[in-house]
PDB file of C-alpha atoms in Angstrom:
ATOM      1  CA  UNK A1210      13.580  41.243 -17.090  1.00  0.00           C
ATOM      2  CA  UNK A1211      12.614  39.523 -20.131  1.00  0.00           C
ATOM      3  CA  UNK A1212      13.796  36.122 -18.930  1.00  0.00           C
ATOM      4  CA  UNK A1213      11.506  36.772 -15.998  1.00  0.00           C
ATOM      5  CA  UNK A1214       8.471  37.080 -18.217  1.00  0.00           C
ATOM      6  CA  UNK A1215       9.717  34.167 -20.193  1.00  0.00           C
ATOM      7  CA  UNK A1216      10.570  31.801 -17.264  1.00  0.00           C
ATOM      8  CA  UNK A1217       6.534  32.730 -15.483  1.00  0.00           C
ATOM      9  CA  UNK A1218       4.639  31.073 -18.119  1.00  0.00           C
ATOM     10  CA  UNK A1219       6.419  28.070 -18.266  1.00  0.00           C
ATOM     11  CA  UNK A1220       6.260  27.930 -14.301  1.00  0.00           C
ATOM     12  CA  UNK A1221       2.920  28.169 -14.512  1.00  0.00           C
ATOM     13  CA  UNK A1222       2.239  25.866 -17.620  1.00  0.00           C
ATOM     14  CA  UNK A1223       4.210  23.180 -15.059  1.00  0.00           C
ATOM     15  CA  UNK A1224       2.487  23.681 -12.121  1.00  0.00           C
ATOM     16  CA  UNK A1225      -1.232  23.530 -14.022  1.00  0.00           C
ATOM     17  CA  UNK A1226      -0.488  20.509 -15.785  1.00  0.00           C
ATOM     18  CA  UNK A1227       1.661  18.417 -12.820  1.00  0.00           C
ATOM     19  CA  UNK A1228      -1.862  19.739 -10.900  1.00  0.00           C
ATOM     20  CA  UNK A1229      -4.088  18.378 -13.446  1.00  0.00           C
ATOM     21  CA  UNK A1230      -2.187  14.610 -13.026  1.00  0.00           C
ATOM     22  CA  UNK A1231      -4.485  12.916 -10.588  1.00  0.00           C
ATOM     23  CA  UNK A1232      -2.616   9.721  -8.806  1.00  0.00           C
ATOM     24  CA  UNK A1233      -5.782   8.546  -7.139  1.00  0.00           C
ATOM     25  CA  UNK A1234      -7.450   7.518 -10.585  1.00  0.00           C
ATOM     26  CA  UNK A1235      -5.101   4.526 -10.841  1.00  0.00           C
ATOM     27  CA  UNK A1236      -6.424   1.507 -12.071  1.00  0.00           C
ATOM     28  CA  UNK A1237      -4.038  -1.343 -10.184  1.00  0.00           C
ATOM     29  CA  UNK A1238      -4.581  -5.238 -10.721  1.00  0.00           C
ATOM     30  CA  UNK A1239      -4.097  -7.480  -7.842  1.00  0.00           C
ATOM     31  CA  UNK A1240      -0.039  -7.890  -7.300  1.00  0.00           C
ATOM     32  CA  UNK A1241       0.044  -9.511  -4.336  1.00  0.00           C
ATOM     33  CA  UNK A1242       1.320 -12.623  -6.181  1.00  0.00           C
ATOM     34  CA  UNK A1243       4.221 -10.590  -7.799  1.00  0.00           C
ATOM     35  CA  UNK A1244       7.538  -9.762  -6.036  1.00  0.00           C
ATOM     36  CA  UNK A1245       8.939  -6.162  -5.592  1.00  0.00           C
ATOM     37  CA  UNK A1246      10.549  -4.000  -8.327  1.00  0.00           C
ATOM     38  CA  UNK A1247      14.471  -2.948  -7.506  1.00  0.00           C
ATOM     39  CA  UNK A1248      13.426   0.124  -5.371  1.00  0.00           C
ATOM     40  CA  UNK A1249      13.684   0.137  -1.574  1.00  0.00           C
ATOM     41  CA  UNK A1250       9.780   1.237  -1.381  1.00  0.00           C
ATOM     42  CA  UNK A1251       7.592  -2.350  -1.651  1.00  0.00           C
ATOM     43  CA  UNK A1252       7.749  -5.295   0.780  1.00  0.00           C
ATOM     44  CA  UNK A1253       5.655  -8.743   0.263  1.00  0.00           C
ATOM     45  CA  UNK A1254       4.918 -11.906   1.823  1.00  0.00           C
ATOM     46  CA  UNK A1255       5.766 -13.543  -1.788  1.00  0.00           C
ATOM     47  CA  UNK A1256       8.917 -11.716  -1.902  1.00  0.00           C
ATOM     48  CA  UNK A1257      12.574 -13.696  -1.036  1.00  0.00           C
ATOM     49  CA  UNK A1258      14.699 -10.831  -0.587  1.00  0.00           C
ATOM     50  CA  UNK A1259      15.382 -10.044   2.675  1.00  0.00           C
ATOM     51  CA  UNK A1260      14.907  -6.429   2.135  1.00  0.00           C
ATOM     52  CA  UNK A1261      11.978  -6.977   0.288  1.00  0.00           C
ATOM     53  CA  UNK A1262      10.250  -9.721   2.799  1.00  0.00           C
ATOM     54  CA  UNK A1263       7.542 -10.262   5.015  1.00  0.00           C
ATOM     55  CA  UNK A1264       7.079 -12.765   7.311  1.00  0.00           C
ATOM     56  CA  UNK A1265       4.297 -15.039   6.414  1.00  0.00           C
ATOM     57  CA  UNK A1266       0.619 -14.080   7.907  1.00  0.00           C
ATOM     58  CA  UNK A1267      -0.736 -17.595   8.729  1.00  0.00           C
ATOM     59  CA  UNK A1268      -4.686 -17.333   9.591  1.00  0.00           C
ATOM     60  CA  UNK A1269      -5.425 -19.078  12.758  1.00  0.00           C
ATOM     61  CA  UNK A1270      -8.855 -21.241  12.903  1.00  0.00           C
ATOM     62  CA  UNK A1271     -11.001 -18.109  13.474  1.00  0.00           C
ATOM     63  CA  UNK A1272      -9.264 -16.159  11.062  1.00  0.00           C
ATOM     64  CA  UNK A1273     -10.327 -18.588   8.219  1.00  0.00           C
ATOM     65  CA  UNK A1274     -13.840 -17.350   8.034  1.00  0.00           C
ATOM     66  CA  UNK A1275     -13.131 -13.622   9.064  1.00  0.00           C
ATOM     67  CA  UNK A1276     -12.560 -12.201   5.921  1.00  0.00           C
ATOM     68  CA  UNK A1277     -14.643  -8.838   6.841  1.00  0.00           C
ATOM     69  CA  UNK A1278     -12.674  -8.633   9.729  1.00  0.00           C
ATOM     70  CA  UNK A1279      -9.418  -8.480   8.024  1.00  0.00           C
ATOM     71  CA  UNK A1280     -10.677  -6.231   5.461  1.00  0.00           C
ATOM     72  CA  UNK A1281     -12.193  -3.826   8.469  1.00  0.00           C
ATOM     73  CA  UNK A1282      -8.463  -4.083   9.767  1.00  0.00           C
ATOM     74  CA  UNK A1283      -6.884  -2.876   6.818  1.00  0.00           C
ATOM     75  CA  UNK A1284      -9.468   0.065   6.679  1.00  0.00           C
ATOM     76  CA  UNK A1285      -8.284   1.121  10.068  1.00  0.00           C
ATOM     77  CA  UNK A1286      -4.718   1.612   8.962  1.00  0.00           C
ATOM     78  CA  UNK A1287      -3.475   5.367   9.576  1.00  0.00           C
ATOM     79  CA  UNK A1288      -4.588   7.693   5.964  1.00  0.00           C
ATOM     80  CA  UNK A1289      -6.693   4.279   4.657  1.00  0.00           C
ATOM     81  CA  UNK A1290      -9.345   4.510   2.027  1.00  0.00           C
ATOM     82  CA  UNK A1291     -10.692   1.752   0.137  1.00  0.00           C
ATOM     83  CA  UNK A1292      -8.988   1.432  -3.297  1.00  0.00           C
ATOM     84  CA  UNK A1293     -10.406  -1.366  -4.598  1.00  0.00           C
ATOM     85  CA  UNK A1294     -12.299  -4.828  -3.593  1.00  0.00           C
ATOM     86  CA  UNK A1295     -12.863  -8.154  -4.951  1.00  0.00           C
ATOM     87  CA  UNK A1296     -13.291 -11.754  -3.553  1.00  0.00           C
ATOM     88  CA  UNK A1297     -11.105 -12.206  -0.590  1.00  0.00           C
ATOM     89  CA  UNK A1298      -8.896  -9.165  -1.901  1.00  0.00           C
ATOM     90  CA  UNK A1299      -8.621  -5.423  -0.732  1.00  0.00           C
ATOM     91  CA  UNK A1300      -6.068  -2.627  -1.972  1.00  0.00           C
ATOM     92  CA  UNK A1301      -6.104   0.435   0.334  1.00  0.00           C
ATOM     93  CA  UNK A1302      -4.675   3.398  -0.661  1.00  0.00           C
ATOM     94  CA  UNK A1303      -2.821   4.937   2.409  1.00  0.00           C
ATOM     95  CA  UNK A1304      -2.188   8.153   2.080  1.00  0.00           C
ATOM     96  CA  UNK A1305       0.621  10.720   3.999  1.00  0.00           C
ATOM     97  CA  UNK A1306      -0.643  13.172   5.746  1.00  0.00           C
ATOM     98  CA  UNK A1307       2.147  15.672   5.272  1.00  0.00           C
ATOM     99  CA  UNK A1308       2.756  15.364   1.665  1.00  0.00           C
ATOM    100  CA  UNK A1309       0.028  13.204   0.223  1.00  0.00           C
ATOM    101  CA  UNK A1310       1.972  10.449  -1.083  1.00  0.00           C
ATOM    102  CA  UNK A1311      -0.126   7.380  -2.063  1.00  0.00           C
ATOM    103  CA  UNK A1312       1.006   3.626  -0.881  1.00  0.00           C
ATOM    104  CA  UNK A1313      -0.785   0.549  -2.225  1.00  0.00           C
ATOM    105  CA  UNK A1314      -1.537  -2.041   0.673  1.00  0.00           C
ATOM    106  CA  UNK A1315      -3.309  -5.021  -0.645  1.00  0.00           C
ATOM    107  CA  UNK A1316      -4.177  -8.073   0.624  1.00  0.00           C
ATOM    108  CA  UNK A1317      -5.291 -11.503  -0.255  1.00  0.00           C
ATOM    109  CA  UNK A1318      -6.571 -14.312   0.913  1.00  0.00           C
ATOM    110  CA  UNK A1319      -4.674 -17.306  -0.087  1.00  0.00           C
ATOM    111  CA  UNK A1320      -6.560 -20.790   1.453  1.00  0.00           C
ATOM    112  CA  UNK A1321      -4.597 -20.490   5.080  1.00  0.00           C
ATOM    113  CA  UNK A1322      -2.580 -17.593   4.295  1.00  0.00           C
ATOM    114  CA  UNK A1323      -3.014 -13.596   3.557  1.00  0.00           C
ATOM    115  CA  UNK A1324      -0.762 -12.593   0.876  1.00  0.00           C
ATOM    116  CA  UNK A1325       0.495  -8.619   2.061  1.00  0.00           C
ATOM    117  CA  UNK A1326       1.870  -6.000  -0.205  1.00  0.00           C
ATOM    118  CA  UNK A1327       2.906  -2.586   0.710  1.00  0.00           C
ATOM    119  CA  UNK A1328       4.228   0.138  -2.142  1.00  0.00           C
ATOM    120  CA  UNK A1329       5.029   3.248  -2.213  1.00  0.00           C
ATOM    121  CA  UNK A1330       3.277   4.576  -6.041  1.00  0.00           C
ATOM    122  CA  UNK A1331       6.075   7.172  -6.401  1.00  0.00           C
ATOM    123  CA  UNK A1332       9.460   7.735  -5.180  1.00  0.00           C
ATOM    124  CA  UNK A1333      12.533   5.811  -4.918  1.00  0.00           C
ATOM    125  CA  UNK A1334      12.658   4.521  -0.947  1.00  0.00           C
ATOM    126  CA  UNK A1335      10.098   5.185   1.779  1.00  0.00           C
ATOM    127  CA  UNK A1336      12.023   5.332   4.849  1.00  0.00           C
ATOM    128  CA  UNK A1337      10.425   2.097   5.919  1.00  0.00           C
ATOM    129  CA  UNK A1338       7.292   3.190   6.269  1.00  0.00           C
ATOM    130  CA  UNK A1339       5.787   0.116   3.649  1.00  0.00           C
ATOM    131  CA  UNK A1340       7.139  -2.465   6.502  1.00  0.00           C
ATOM    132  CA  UNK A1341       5.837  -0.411   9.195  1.00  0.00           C
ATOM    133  CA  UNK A1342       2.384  -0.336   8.013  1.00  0.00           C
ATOM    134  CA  UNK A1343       2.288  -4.188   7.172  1.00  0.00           C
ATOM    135  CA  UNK A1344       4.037  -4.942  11.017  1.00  0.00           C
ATOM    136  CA  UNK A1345       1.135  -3.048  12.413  1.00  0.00           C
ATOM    137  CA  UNK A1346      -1.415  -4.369  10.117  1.00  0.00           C
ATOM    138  CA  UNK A1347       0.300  -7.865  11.509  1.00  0.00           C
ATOM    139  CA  UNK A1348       0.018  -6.246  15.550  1.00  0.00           C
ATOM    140  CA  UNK A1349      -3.338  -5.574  14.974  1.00  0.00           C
ATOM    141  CA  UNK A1350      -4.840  -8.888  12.924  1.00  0.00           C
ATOM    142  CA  UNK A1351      -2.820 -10.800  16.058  1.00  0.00           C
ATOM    143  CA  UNK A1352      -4.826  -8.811  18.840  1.00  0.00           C
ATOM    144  CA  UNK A1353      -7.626 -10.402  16.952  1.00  0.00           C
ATOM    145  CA  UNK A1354      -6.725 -13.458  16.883  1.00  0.00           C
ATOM    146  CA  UNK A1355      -7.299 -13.844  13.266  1.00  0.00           C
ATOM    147  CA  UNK A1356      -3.412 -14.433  12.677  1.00  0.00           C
ATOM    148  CA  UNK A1357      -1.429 -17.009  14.183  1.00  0.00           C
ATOM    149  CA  UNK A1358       1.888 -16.065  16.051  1.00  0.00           C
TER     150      UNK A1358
END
């Protein structure tokens, strides 16, 4: 009985304080330029590693001058809100809608090029879901024809 009344508290005392951590008050420079860490969660058009790649995004001529376009696009995505914006830059915070989990998409516009990256804030590997978001962030910028194929 006594461990009972022992172990409650410091249940509680956990839950409280992992509750009182708030994720969404993250304060993330612009790391589109920066490659993936080691976990299987992140993919970039700067990164090298196949695992870790994107294929480039390429504007095509109307795309050049669309830059509210793109960033409407990246609204759009499934569980977007808008993280953060600056000049030709936009981080949406896509969140799950099971378990709440926060990814970082951000994008960047590099002269003829976006610069894409997709993580996963916490966690280890995301079941793919970072490459799935940037392929249909790709789909739709194509239907647009802001992309080139």
């Amino acid at each position: 009985m006594n461990k009972h009344l022992i172990r409650l508290p410091l249940f509680s005392l956990s839950i409280m304080l992992f509750g009182c951590s708030n994720a969404d008050s993250v304060n993330i420079a612009n790391r589109t330029g920066l490659p993936c860490n080691d976990k299987p969660n992140c993919v970039s058009t700067i990164d090298e590693r196949a695992e870790y790649s994107l294929d480039a995004f390429n504007l095509s001529e109307a795309g050049l001058d669309s830059w509210p376009q793109i960033e409407q696009v990246a609204l759009a995505l499934p569980g977007a809100r808008l993280g953060e914006r600056a000049e030709r830059y936009i981080r949406v915070e896509c969140v799950s809608s099971v378990f709440k989990f926060v990814d970082d998409f951000e994008v960047h516009q590099n002269g003829d090029m976006l610069e894409v990256r997709s993580e996963s804030r916490t966690g280890y590997s995301d079941f793919g879901v970072n490459r799935e978001r940037a392929e249909a962030f790709r789909q739709q910028l194509l239907e647009a024809k802001l992309i080139a194929p």
